[in-house]
Amino acid sequence: MPSYPVLEFDWKVMPNIADNIWNAQMAGWERVLTYRGPLPDAMGRVIRSQTMKYEVDNQSYRIPTLPNTTFNSRDEYPFACTEEGAGPYGGRQPWVGHVPPVENFQQGGMLRAFLVKQGIVAGPNKKFEVRVINHPRGPVLPKLRD
């Protein structure tokens, strides 16, 4: 596998974000992501709206927030700013978990700082790897091949 810049999420620092990413990657979501660039406000709203919907028996539902808990922020992986994230019209549904708002806010700042530091701009050749470190259940296992 080619070498890409690595964005690490430490379970000891952001346990809920790291756990959400760890679970998504263990479920088969990509570890190498392609930055598509900042989303214009209108497109960002459409993508975020699609991200928070799911269907059961042709009935559409929204992934709820969890009021009166510390886990009342929804976090998607792969990130919305990546090609692997949600599509504008539900073409791709990312993994969504519930995390504390403070961790979700920190993650956004961490991702922005990482992209700037690494000089990553939109484009098909602007890939980066996402890793979770210090997870109590160990590293993400390699994806099984069909």
PDB file of C-alpha atoms in Angstrom:
ATOM      1  CA  MET A   1       0.000   0.000   0.000  1.00  0.00           C
ATOM      2  CA  PRO A   2       1.360   3.466  -0.844  1.00  0.00           C
ATOM      3  CA  SER A   3       2.370   5.755   1.984  1.00  0.00           C
ATOM      4  CA  TYR A   4      -0.030   8.608   2.740  1.00  0.00           C
ATOM      5  CA  PRO A   5      -0.068  11.293   5.438  1.00  0.00           C
ATOM      6  CA  VAL A   6      -1.611   9.768   8.576  1.00  0.00           C
ATOM      7  CA  LEU A   7      -4.280  11.413  10.717  1.00  0.00           C
ATOM      8  CA  GLU A   8      -4.287   9.676  14.099  1.00  0.00           C
ATOM      9  CA  PHE A   9      -7.099   9.674  16.613  1.00  0.00           C
ATOM     10  CA  ASP A  10      -5.922   8.672  20.072  1.00  0.00           C
ATOM     11  CA  TRP A  11      -8.519   6.810  22.115  1.00  0.00           C
ATOM     12  CA  LYS A  12      -6.880   8.163  25.281  1.00  0.00           C
ATOM     13  CA  VAL A  13      -7.522  11.757  24.113  1.00  0.00           C
ATOM     14  CA  MET A  14     -10.840  11.495  22.220  1.00  0.00           C
ATOM     15  CA  PRO A  15     -12.292   8.129  23.235  1.00  0.00           C
ATOM     16  CA  ASN A  16     -15.738   8.568  21.685  1.00  0.00           C
ATOM     17  CA  ILE A  17     -14.559   9.866  18.295  1.00  0.00           C
ATOM     18  CA  ALA A  18     -11.816   7.224  18.199  1.00  0.00           C
ATOM     19  CA  ASP A  19     -14.332   4.511  19.090  1.00  0.00           C
ATOM     20  CA  ASN A  20     -16.724   5.666  16.368  1.00  0.00           C
ATOM     21  CA  ILE A  21     -13.953   5.607  13.730  1.00  0.00           C
ATOM     22  CA  TRP A  22     -12.646   2.260  15.036  1.00  0.00           C
ATOM     23  CA  ASN A  23     -16.115   0.689  14.752  1.00  0.00           C
ATOM     24  CA  ALA A  24     -16.637   2.115  11.258  1.00  0.00           C
ATOM     25  CA  GLN A  25     -13.281   0.812  10.049  1.00  0.00           C
ATOM     26  CA  MET A  26     -13.864  -2.588  11.651  1.00  0.00           C
ATOM     27  CA  ALA A  27     -17.196  -2.681   9.762  1.00  0.00           C
ATOM     28  CA  GLY A  28     -15.307  -2.189   6.493  1.00  0.00           C
ATOM     29  CA  TRP A  29     -15.258   1.557   5.885  1.00  0.00           C
ATOM     30  CA  GLU A  30     -12.142   2.867   4.160  1.00  0.00           C
ATOM     31  CA  ARG A  31      -9.036   3.858   6.076  1.00  0.00           C
ATOM     32  CA  VAL A  32      -7.557   5.814   3.170  1.00  0.00           C
ATOM     33  CA  LEU A  33      -9.704   8.809   2.286  1.00  0.00           C
ATOM     34  CA  THR A  34      -9.632  11.342  -0.560  1.00  0.00           C
ATOM     35  CA  TYR A  35     -10.175  14.988   0.351  1.00  0.00           C
ATOM     36  CA  ARG A  36     -12.866  16.520  -1.878  1.00  0.00           C
ATOM     37  CA  GLY A  37     -12.510  20.016  -0.473  1.00  0.00           C
ATOM     38  CA  PRO A  38     -14.617  22.223   1.728  1.00  0.00           C
ATOM     39  CA  LEU A  39     -18.293  21.862   0.962  1.00  0.00           C
ATOM     40  CA  PRO A  40     -20.278  24.913  -0.132  1.00  0.00           C
ATOM     41  CA  ASP A  41     -22.976  25.669   2.439  1.00  0.00           C
ATOM     42  CA  ALA A  42     -25.877  24.454   0.280  1.00  0.00           C
ATOM     43  CA  MET A  43     -24.154  21.195  -0.695  1.00  0.00           C
ATOM     44  CA  GLY A  44     -22.997  20.653   2.886  1.00  0.00           C
ATOM     45  CA  ARG A  45     -26.583  20.951   4.146  1.00  0.00           C
ATOM     46  CA  VAL A  46     -27.824  18.449   1.532  1.00  0.00           C
ATOM     47  CA  ILE A  47     -25.066  15.954   2.331  1.00  0.00           C
ATOM     48  CA  ARG A  48     -25.505  16.275   6.092  1.00  0.00           C
ATOM     49  CA  SER A  49     -29.277  15.859   5.717  1.00  0.00           C
ATOM     50  CA  GLN A  50     -28.790  12.691   3.616  1.00  0.00           C
ATOM     51  CA  THR A  51     -26.216  11.385   6.079  1.00  0.00           C
ATOM     52  CA  MET A  52     -28.687  11.464   8.940  1.00  0.00           C
ATOM     53  CA  LYS A  53     -31.404   9.451   7.135  1.00  0.00           C
ATOM     54  CA  TYR A  54     -31.930   5.721   6.842  1.00  0.00           C
ATOM     55  CA  GLU A  55     -34.660   3.521   5.449  1.00  0.00           C
ATOM     56  CA  VAL A  56     -36.436   0.436   6.721  1.00  0.00           C
ATOM     57  CA  ASP A  57     -39.108  -1.218   4.565  1.00  0.00           C
ATOM     58  CA  ASN A  58     -39.288   1.839   2.270  1.00  0.00           C
ATOM     59  CA  GLN A  59     -39.937   4.108   5.272  1.00  0.00           C
ATOM     60  CA  SER A  60     -37.466   6.964   5.798  1.00  0.00           C
ATOM     61  CA  TYR A  61     -36.243   7.839   9.308  1.00  0.00           C
ATOM     62  CA  ARG A  62     -33.741  10.336  10.729  1.00  0.00           C
ATOM     63  CA  ILE A  63     -30.942   9.277  13.017  1.00  0.00           C
ATOM     64  CA  PRO A  64     -31.957  11.032  16.222  1.00  0.00           C
ATOM     65  CA  THR A  65     -29.867  13.145  18.499  1.00  0.00           C
ATOM     66  CA  LEU A  66     -29.814  11.876  22.064  1.00  0.00           C
ATOM     67  CA  PRO A  67     -31.153  14.762  24.160  1.00  0.00           C
ATOM     68  CA  ASN A  68     -30.355  14.932  27.856  1.00  0.00           C
ATOM     69  CA  THR A  69     -27.166  12.914  27.394  1.00  0.00           C
ATOM     70  CA  THR A  70     -23.535  13.827  26.834  1.00  0.00           C
ATOM     71  CA  PHE A  71     -23.715  11.942  23.503  1.00  0.00           C
ATOM     72  CA  ASN A  72     -26.020  14.375  21.697  1.00  0.00           C
ATOM     73  CA  SER A  73     -23.854  15.081  18.653  1.00  0.00           C
ATOM     74  CA  ARG A  74     -23.859  12.851  15.574  1.00  0.00           C
ATOM     75  CA  ASP A  75     -20.502  11.980  14.015  1.00  0.00           C
ATOM     76  CA  GLU A  76     -20.091  10.477  10.554  1.00  0.00           C
ATOM     77  CA  TYR A  77     -17.219   8.459   9.134  1.00  0.00           C
ATOM     78  CA  PRO A  78     -15.892   8.703   6.455  1.00  0.00           C
ATOM     79  CA  PHE A  79     -15.841  12.466   6.879  1.00  0.00           C
ATOM     80  CA  ALA A  80     -18.248  14.590   4.812  1.00  0.00           C
ATOM     81  CA  CYS A  81     -15.306  16.461   3.232  1.00  0.00           C
ATOM     82  CA  THR A  82     -14.030  13.259   1.604  1.00  0.00           C
ATOM     83  CA  GLU A  83     -15.021  11.479  -1.602  1.00  0.00           C
ATOM     84  CA  GLU A  84     -15.677   8.362   0.477  1.00  0.00           C
ATOM     85  CA  GLY A  85     -18.136  10.273   2.693  1.00  0.00           C
ATOM     86  CA  ALA A  86     -21.819  10.759   1.993  1.00  0.00           C
ATOM     87  CA  GLY A  87     -22.963  11.567  -1.518  1.00  0.00           C
ATOM     88  CA  PRO A  88     -25.190  14.568  -2.112  1.00  0.00           C
ATOM     89  CA  TYR A  89     -28.306  12.503  -2.797  1.00  0.00           C
ATOM     90  CA  GLY A  90     -27.934   9.497  -0.530  1.00  0.00           C
ATOM     91  CA  GLY A  91     -25.706   7.575  -2.926  1.00  0.00           C
ATOM     92  CA  ARG A  92     -23.439   6.671  -0.046  1.00  0.00           C
ATOM     93  CA  GLN A  93     -24.346   6.419   3.601  1.00  0.00           C
ATOM     94  CA  PRO A  94     -21.481   6.734   6.075  1.00  0.00           C
ATOM     95  CA  TRP A  95     -21.267   5.223   9.532  1.00  0.00           C
ATOM     96  CA  VAL A  96     -22.955   7.514  12.080  1.00  0.00           C
ATOM     97  CA  GLY A  97     -22.361   7.370  15.811  1.00  0.00           C
ATOM     98  CA  HIS A  98     -23.226   9.529  18.795  1.00  0.00           C
ATOM     99  CA  VAL A  99     -20.459  11.466  20.530  1.00  0.00           C
ATOM    100  CA  PRO A 100     -20.139  14.404  22.939  1.00  0.00           C
ATOM    101  CA  PRO A 101     -20.298  17.765  21.105  1.00  0.00           C
ATOM    102  CA  VAL A 102     -16.951  18.871  22.528  1.00  0.00           C
ATOM    103  CA  GLU A 103     -15.184  15.894  20.923  1.00  0.00           C
ATOM    104  CA  ASN A 104     -16.972  16.459  17.612  1.00  0.00           C
ATOM    105  CA  PHE A 105     -15.857  20.104  17.645  1.00  0.00           C
ATOM    106  CA  GLN A 106     -12.260  19.091  18.484  1.00  0.00           C
ATOM    107  CA  GLN A 107     -12.265  16.547  15.666  1.00  0.00           C
ATOM    108  CA  GLY A 108     -13.276  19.182  13.119  1.00  0.00           C
ATOM    109  CA  GLY A 109     -10.437  21.473  14.208  1.00  0.00           C
ATOM    110  CA  MET A 110      -7.984  18.589  14.221  1.00  0.00           C
ATOM    111  CA  LEU A 111      -8.984  17.571  10.688  1.00  0.00           C
ATOM    112  CA  ARG A 112      -8.696  21.162   9.377  1.00  0.00           C
ATOM    113  CA  ALA A 113      -5.268  21.629  11.005  1.00  0.00           C
ATOM    114  CA  PHE A 114      -4.069  18.282   9.590  1.00  0.00           C
ATOM    115  CA  LEU A 115      -5.154  19.176   6.039  1.00  0.00           C
ATOM    116  CA  VAL A 116      -3.401  22.566   6.225  1.00  0.00           C
ATOM    117  CA  LYS A 117      -0.218  21.133   7.764  1.00  0.00           C
ATOM    118  CA  GLN A 118      -0.022  18.387   5.139  1.00  0.00           C
ATOM    119  CA  GLY A 119      -0.857  20.738   2.259  1.00  0.00           C
ATOM    120  CA  ILE A 120      -3.794  18.559   1.265  1.00  0.00           C
ATOM    121  CA  VAL A 121      -6.157  20.233  -1.175  1.00  0.00           C
ATOM    122  CA  ALA A 122      -9.068  18.819  -3.156  1.00  0.00           C
ATOM    123  CA  GLY A 123      -8.300  16.345  -5.888  1.00  0.00           C
ATOM    124  CA  PRO A 124      -8.110  12.653  -6.673  1.00  0.00           C
ATOM    125  CA  ASN A 125      -4.456  12.392  -5.669  1.00  0.00           C
ATOM    126  CA  LYS A 126      -4.909  13.986  -2.255  1.00  0.00           C
ATOM    127  CA  LYS A 127      -5.322  10.962  -0.073  1.00  0.00           C
ATOM    128  CA  PHE A 128      -4.648  10.464   3.612  1.00  0.00           C
ATOM    129  CA  GLU A 129      -4.928   7.588   6.036  1.00  0.00           C
ATOM    130  CA  VAL A 130      -6.999   7.630   9.220  1.00  0.00           C
ATOM    131  CA  ARG A 131      -5.765   5.542  12.162  1.00  0.00           C
ATOM    132  CA  VAL A 132      -7.023   4.953  15.666  1.00  0.00           C
ATOM    133  CA  ILE A 133      -4.323   4.415  18.271  1.00  0.00           C
ATOM    134  CA  ASN A 134      -4.461   3.164  21.873  1.00  0.00           C
ATOM    135  CA  HIS A 135      -7.912   1.610  21.412  1.00  0.00           C
ATOM    136  CA  PRO A 136      -8.621  -0.836  24.282  1.00  0.00           C
ATOM    137  CA  ARG A 137      -9.807  -3.493  21.799  1.00  0.00           C
ATOM    138  CA  GLY A 138      -6.607  -3.245  19.767  1.00  0.00           C
ATOM    139  CA  PRO A 139      -5.841  -1.998  16.277  1.00  0.00           C
ATOM    140  CA  VAL A 140      -8.311  -2.162  13.407  1.00  0.00           C
ATOM    141  CA  LEU A 141      -7.959  -5.582  11.816  1.00  0.00           C
ATOM    142  CA  PRO A 142      -7.164  -5.902   8.116  1.00  0.00           C
ATOM    143  CA  LYS A 143     -10.227  -6.178   5.915  1.00  0.00           C
ATOM    144  CA  LEU A 144     -10.905  -9.740   4.800  1.00  0.00           C
ATOM    145  CA  ARG A 145     -10.733 -10.295   1.065  1.00  0.00           C
ATOM    146  CA  ASP A 146     -13.629 -11.880  -0.823  1.00  0.00           C
TER     147      ASP A 146
END
